[in-house]
Short mmCIF file of C-alpha atoms and ligand atoms in Angstrom, two decimals:
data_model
loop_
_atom_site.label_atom_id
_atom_site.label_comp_id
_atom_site.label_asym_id
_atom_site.label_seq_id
_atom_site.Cartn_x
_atom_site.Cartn_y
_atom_site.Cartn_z
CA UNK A 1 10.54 13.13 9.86
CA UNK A 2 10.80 16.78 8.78
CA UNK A 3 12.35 16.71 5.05
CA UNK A 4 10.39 13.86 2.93
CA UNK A 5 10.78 12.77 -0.04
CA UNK A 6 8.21 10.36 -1.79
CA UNK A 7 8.71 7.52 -4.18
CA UNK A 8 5.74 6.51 -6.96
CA UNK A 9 4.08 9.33 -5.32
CA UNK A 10 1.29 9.62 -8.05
CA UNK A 11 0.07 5.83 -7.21
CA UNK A 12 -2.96 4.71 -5.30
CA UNK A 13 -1.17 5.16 -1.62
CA UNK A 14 1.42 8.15 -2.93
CA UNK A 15 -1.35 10.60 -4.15
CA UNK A 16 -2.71 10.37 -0.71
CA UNK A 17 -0.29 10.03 1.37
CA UNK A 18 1.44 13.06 -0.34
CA UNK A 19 -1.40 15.73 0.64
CA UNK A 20 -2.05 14.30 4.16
CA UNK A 21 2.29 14.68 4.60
CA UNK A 22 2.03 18.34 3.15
CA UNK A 23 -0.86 19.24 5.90
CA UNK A 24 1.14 17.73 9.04
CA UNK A 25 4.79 18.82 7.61
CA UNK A 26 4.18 21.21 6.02
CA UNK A 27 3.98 21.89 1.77
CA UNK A 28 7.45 22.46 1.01
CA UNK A 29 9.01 20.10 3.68
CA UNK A 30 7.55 16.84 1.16
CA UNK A 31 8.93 16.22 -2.58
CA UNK A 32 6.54 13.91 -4.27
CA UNK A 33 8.56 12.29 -7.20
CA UNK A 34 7.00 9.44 -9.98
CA UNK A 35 8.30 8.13 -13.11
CA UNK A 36 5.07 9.78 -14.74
CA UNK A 37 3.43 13.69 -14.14
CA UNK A 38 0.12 14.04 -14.27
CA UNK A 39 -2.33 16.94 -12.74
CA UNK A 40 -2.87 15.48 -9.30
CA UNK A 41 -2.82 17.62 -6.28
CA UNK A 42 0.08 15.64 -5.64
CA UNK A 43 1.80 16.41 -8.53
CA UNK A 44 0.56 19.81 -9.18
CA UNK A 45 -0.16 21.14 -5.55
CA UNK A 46 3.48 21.35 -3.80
CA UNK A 47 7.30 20.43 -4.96
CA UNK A 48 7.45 17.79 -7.27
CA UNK A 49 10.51 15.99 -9.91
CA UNK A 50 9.90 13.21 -12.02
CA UNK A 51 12.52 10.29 -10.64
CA UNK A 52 12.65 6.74 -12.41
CA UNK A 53 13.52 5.17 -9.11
CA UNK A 54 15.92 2.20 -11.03
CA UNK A 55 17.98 5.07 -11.43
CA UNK A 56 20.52 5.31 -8.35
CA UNK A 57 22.46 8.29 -8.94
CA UNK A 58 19.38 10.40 -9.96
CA UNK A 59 17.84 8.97 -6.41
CA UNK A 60 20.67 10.58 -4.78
CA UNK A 61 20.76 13.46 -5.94
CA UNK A 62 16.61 14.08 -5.96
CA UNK A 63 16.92 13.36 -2.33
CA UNK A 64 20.17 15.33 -1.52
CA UNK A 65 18.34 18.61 -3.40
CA UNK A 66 15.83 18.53 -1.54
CA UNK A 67 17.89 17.71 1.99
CA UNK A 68 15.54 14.98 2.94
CA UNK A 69 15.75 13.08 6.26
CA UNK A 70 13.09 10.62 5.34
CA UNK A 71 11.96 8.77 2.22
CA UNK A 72 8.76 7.31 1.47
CA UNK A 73 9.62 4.22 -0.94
CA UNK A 74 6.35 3.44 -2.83
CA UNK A 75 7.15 2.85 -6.35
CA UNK A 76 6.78 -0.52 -7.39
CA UNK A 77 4.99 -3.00 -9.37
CA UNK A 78 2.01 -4.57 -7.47
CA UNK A 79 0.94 -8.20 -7.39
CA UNK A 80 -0.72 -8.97 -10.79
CA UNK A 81 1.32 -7.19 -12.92
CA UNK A 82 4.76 -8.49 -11.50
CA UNK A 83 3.31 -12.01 -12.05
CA UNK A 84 3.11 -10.81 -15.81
CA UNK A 85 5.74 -9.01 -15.78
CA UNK A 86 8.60 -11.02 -13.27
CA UNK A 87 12.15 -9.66 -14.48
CA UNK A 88 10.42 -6.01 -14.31
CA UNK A 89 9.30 -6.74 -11.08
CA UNK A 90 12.59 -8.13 -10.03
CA UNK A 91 14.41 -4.74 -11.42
CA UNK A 92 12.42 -2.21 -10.04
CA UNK A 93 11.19 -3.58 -6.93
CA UNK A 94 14.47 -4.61 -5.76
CA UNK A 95 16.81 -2.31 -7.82
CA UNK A 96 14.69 0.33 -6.90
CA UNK A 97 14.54 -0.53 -3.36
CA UNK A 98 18.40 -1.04 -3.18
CA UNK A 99 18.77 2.24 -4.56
CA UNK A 100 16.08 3.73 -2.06
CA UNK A 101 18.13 2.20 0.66
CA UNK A 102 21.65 2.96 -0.34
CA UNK A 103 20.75 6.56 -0.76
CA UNK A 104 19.60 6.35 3.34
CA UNK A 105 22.68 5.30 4.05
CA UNK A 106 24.43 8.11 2.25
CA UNK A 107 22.34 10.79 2.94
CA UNK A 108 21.17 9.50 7.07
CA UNK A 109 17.76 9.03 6.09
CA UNK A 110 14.87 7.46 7.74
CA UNK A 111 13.44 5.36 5.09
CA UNK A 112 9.94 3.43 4.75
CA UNK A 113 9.70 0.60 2.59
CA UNK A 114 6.14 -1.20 2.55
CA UNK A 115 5.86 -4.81 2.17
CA UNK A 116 2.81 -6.89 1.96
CA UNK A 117 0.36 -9.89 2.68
CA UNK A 118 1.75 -11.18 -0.57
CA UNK A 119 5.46 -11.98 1.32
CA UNK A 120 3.16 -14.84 3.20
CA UNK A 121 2.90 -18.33 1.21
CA UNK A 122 0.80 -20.78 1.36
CA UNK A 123 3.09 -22.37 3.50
CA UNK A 124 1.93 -19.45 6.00
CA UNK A 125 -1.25 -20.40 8.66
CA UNK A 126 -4.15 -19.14 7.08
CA UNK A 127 -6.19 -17.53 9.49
CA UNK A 128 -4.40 -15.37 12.56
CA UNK A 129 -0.88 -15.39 10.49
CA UNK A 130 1.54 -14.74 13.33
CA UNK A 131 3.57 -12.27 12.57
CA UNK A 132 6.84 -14.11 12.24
CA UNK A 133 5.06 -16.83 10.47
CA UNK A 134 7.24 -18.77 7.36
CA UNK A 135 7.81 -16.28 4.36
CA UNK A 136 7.28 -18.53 1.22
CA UNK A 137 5.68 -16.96 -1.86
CA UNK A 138 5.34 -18.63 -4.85
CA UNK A 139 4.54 -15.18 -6.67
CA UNK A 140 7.12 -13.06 -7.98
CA UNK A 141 5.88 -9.96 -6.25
CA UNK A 142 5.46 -11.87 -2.74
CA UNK A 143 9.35 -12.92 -3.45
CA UNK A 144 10.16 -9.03 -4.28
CA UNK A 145 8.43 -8.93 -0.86
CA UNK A 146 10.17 -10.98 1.30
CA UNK A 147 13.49 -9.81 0.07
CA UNK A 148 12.97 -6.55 0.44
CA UNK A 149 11.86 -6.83 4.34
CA UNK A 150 15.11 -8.72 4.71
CA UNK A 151 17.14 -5.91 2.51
CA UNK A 152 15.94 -3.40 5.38
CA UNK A 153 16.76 -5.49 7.95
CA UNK A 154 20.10 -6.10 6.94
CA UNK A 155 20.50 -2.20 6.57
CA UNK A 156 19.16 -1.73 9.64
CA UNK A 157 21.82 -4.31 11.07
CA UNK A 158 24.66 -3.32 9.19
CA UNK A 159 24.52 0.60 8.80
CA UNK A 160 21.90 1.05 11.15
CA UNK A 161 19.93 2.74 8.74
CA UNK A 162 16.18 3.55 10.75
CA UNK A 163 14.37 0.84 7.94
CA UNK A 164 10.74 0.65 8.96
CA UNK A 165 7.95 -0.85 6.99
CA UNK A 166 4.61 -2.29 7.10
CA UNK A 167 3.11 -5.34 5.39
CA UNK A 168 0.02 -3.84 3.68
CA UNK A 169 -3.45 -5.36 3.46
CA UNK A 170 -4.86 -4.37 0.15
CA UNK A 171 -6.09 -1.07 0.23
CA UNK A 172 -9.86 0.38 -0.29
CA UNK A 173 -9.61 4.13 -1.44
CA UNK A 174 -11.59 6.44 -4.21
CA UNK A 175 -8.96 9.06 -4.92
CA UNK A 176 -6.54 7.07 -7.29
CA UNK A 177 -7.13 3.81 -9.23
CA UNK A 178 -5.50 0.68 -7.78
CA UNK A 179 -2.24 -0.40 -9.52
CA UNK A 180 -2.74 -3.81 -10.42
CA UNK A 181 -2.93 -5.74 -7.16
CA UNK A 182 -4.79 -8.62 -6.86
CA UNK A 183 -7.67 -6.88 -4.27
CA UNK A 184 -7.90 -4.03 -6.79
CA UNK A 185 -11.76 -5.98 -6.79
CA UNK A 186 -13.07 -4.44 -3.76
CA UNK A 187 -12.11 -0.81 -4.96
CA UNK A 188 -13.82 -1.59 -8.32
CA UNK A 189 -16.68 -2.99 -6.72
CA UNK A 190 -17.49 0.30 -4.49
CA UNK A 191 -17.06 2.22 -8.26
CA UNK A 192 -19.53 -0.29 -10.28
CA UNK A 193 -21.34 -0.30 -7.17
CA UNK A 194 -22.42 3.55 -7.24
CA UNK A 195 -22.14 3.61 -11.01
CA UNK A 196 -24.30 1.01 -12.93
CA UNK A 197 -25.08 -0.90 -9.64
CA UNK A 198 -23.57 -4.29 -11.01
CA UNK A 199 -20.42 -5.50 -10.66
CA UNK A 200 -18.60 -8.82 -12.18
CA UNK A 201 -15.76 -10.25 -9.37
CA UNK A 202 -12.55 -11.85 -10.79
CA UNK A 203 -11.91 -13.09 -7.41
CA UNK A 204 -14.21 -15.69 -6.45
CA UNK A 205 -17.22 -15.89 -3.27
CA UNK A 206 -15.36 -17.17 -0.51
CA UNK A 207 -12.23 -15.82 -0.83
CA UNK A 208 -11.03 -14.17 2.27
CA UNK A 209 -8.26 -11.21 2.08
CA UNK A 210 -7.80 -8.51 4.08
CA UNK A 211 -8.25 -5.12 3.75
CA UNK A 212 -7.76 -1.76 5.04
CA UNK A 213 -9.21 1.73 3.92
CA UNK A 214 -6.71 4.49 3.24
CA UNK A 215 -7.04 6.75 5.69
CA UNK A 216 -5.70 3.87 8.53
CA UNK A 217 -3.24 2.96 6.32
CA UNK A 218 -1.74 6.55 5.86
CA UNK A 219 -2.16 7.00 9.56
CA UNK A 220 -0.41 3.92 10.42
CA UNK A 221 2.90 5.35 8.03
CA UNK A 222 3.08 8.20 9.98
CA UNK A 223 2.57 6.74 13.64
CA UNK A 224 5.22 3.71 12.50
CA UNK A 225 7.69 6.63 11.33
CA UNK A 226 6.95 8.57 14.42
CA UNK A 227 7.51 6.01 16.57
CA UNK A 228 9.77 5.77 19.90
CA UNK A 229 12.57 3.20 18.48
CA UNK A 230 13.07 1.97 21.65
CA UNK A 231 9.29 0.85 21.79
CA UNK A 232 10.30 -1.33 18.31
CA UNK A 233 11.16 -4.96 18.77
CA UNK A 234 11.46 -5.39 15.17
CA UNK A 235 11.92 -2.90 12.50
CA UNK A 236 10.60 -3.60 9.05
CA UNK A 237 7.43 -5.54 7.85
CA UNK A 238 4.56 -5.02 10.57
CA UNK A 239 1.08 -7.16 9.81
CA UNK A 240 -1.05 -4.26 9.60
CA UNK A 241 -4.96 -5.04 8.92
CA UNK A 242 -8.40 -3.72 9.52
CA UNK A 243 -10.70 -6.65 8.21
CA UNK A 244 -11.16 -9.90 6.32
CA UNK A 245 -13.82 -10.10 3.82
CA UNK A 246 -14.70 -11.44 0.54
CA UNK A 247 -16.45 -10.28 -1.95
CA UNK A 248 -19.70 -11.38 -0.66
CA UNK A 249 -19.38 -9.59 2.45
CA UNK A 250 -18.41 -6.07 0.76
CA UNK A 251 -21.37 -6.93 -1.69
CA UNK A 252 -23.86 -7.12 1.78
CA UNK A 253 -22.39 -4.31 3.00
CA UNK A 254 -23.05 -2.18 -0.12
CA UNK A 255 -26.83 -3.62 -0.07
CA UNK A 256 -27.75 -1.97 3.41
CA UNK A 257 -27.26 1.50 0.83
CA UNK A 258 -28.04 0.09 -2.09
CA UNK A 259 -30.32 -2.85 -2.12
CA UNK A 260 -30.33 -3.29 -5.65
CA UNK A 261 -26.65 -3.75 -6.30
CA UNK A 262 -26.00 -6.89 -7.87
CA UNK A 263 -22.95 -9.43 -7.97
CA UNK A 264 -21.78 -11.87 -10.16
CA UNK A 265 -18.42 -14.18 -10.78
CA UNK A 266 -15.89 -13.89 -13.62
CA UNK A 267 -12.99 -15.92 -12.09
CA UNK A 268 -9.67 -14.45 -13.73
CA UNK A 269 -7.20 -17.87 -12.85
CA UNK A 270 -4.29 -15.50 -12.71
CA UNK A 271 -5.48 -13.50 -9.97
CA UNK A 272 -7.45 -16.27 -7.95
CA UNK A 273 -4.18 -18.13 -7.84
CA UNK A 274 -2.75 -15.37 -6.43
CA UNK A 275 -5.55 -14.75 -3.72
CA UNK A 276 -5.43 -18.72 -2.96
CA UNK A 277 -1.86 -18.24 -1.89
CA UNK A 278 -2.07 -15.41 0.61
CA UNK A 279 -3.50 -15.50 4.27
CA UNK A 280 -7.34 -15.06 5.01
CA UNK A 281 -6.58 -13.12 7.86
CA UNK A 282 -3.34 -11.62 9.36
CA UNK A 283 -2.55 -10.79 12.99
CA UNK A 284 -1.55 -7.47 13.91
CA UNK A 285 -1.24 -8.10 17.63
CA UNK A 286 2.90 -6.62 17.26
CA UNK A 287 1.91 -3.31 15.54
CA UNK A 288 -0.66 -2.88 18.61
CA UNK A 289 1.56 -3.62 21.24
CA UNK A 290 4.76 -1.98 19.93
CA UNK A 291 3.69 1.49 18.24
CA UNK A 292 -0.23 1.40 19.36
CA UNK A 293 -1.35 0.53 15.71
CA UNK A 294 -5.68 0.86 16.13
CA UNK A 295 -7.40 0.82 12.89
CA UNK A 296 -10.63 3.40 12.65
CA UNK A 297 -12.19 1.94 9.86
CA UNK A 298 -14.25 -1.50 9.69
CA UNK A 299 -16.21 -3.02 6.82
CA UNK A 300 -19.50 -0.77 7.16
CA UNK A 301 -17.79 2.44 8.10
CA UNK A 302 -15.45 2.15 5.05
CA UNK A 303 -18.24 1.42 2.29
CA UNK A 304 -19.85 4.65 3.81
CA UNK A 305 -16.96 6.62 3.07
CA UNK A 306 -16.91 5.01 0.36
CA UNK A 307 -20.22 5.45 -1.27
CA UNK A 308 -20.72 8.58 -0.16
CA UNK A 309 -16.88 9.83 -1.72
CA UNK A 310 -17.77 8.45 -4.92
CA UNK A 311 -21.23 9.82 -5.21
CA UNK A 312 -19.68 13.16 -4.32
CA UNK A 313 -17.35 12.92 -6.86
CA UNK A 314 -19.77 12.14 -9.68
CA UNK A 315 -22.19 14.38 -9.16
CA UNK A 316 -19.75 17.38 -8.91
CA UNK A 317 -17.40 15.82 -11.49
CA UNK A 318 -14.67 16.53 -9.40
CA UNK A 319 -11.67 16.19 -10.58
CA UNK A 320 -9.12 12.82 -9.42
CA UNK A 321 -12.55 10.75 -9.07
CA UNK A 322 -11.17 7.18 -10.16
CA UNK A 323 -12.93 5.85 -13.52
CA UNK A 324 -12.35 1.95 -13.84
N1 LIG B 429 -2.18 -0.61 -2.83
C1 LIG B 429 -2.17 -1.74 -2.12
O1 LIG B 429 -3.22 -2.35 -1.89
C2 LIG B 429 -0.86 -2.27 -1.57
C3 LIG B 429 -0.90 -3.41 -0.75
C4 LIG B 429 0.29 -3.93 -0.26
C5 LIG B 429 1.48 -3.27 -0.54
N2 LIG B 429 1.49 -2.18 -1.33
C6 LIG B 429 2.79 -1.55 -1.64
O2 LIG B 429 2.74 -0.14 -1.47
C7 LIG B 429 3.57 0.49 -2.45
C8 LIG B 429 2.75 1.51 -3.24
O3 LIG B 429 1.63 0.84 -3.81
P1 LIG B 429 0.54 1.61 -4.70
O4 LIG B 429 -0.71 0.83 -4.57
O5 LIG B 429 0.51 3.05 -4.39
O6 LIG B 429 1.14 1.34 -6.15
P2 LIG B 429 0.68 1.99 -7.54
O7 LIG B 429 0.93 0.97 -8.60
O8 LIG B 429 -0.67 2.58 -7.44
O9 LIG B 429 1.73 3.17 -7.70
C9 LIG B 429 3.09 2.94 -8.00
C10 LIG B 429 3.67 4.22 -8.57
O10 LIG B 429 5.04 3.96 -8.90
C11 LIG B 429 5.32 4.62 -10.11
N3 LIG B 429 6.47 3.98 -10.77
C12 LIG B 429 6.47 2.87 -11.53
N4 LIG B 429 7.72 2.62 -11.96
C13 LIG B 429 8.51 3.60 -11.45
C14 LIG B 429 9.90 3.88 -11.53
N5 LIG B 429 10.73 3.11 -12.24
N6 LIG B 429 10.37 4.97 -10.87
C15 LIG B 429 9.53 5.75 -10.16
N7 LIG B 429 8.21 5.53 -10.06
C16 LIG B 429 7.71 4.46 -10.69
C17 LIG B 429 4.05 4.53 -10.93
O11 LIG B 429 4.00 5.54 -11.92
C18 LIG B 429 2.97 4.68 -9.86
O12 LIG B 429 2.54 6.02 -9.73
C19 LIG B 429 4.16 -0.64 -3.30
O13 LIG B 429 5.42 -0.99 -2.78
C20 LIG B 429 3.19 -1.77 -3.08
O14 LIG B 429 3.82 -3.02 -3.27
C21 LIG B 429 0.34 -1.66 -1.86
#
């Protein structure tokens, strides 16, 4: 990667990844693009073009302009909202992805596409999900999934287009709000948390996810992009995980900083159905093995970072701290 251009680059991942890109490639080497502009660093601190992804020939050219070799694919809609939402799910996870992809081929890009825990039914062992494990979702986003990984496979196959793609965990992170996912809890939790010291879980005690924080999962873009190819036994749709929790064990990890933070249940059905179809806990034995994938950050370590970002943030009322 030298030239990179970024997809729903304002989101909870993009406005991240963006700045971290900008320090290792350099500020003018990465074009963040989003349907929406906002005053982000991402947006407002290095090149940026507003791109509605569903849009193919404005893909192209974006990309083209700004001579990219790699693309960061990241706009989408997330888990919750594509269950309300299905044929706009449908159009711009998969248009938009086809359009991500076709522009690749035209333009010899590497492209990353990230998938996620959602491709995995319940079909799918529950605990240690192998990595080639049965894709059958029942959602609409875990079906966006699942066809996507195969749409960069068959690119890979076909036009040997370098495809390469992770299946996220959900992701823990303070600098953007969550998009709608259906672990968007554990972010809001760390907020209410170091707020008003109460929080009220949609997703029930006992329900098992996991998780990463955001600074593994940026790392893990780059090192998967960076990559030897040769070292790659599969291209698209790594597991990729740090930790399996529940709300219970955030909540307990929160209490050795704040003793006085308090849980209780809401269940929202929509988004416990959701949860109840996905794996407890993935294994990411193949990203270890084939591109040295080690996350940094457990449970404890991340609510430190955490806490300690978000108190930061209120108390100098800087600006991007996330308000749920
Ligand atoms: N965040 C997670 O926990 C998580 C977990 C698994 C997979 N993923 C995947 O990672 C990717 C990024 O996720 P995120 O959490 O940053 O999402 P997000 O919802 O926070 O951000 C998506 C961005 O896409 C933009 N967007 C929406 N429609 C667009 C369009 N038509 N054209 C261009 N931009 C558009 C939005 O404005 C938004 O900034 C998605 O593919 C998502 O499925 C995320």
């Amino acid at each position: 990667m030298k030239r990179i251009m970024l997809t729903g680059a304002l989101g909870q991942i993009g406005s991240e990844i963006t700045i971290k890109l900008r320090e290792m490639y350099g500020n003018d080497a990465v074009l963040a693009t989003d349907i929406r502009e906002d005053l982000s660093l991402a947006a407002q601190g290095g090149p940026f073009r507003a791109l509605d992804v569903t849009d193919g020939q404005a893909f192209h050219e974006a990309a083209s302009a700004h001579r990219a070799d790699a693309i960061i694919h990241l706009a989408a809609l997330l888990s919750a909202t594509a269950e309300a939402k299905p044929m706009l799910a449908w159009q711009l996870n998969m248009g938009g992805l086809l359009n991500a992809l076709e522009t690749a081929r035209e333009l010899d890009c590497q492209i990353f596409a990230p998938s996620s825990i959602a491709a995995f039914g319940p079909d799918a062992p529950r605990r240690g999900t192998p990595q080639d494990a049965p894709l059958r979702p029942e959602t609409m986003y875990g079906i966006s999934k699942a066809a996507g990984e195969q749409l960069c496979d068959y690119y890979y196959r076909k036009f040997a287009v370098d495809a390469r793609g992770l299946r996220f965990p959900g992701l823990i992170s303070h600098a953007a709000p969550p998009g709608g996912g259906t672990t968007d809890y554990a972010v809001e939790m760390y907020v209410h948390a170091e707020g008003s010291g109460h929080y009220t879980s949609y997703i029930g005690k006992g329900t098992f996810l996991d998780m990463m924080y955001m600074p593994d999962a940026i790392a893990a873009v780059a090192q998967l992009m960076e990559a030897d190819a040769s070292r790659l036994k599969r291209r698209t749709a790594y597991n990729v995980t740090a930790m399996s929790v529940d709300p219970e064990a955030i909540s307990a990890s929160i209490r050795r900083r704040l003793p006085d933070f308090t849980l209780r249940y809401e269940i929202d059905p929509l988004r416990q159905s959701i949860a109840d179809g996905w794996p407890d806990a993935i294994d990411s034995s193949a990203a270890s093995e084939e591109w040295d994938f080690r996350p940094a950050y457990d449970l404890d370590r991340t609510t430190d970072e955490m806490l300690e970002s978000l108190a930061r943030k209120r108390l100098c009322g800087e600006k991007g701290a996330i308000l749920l």
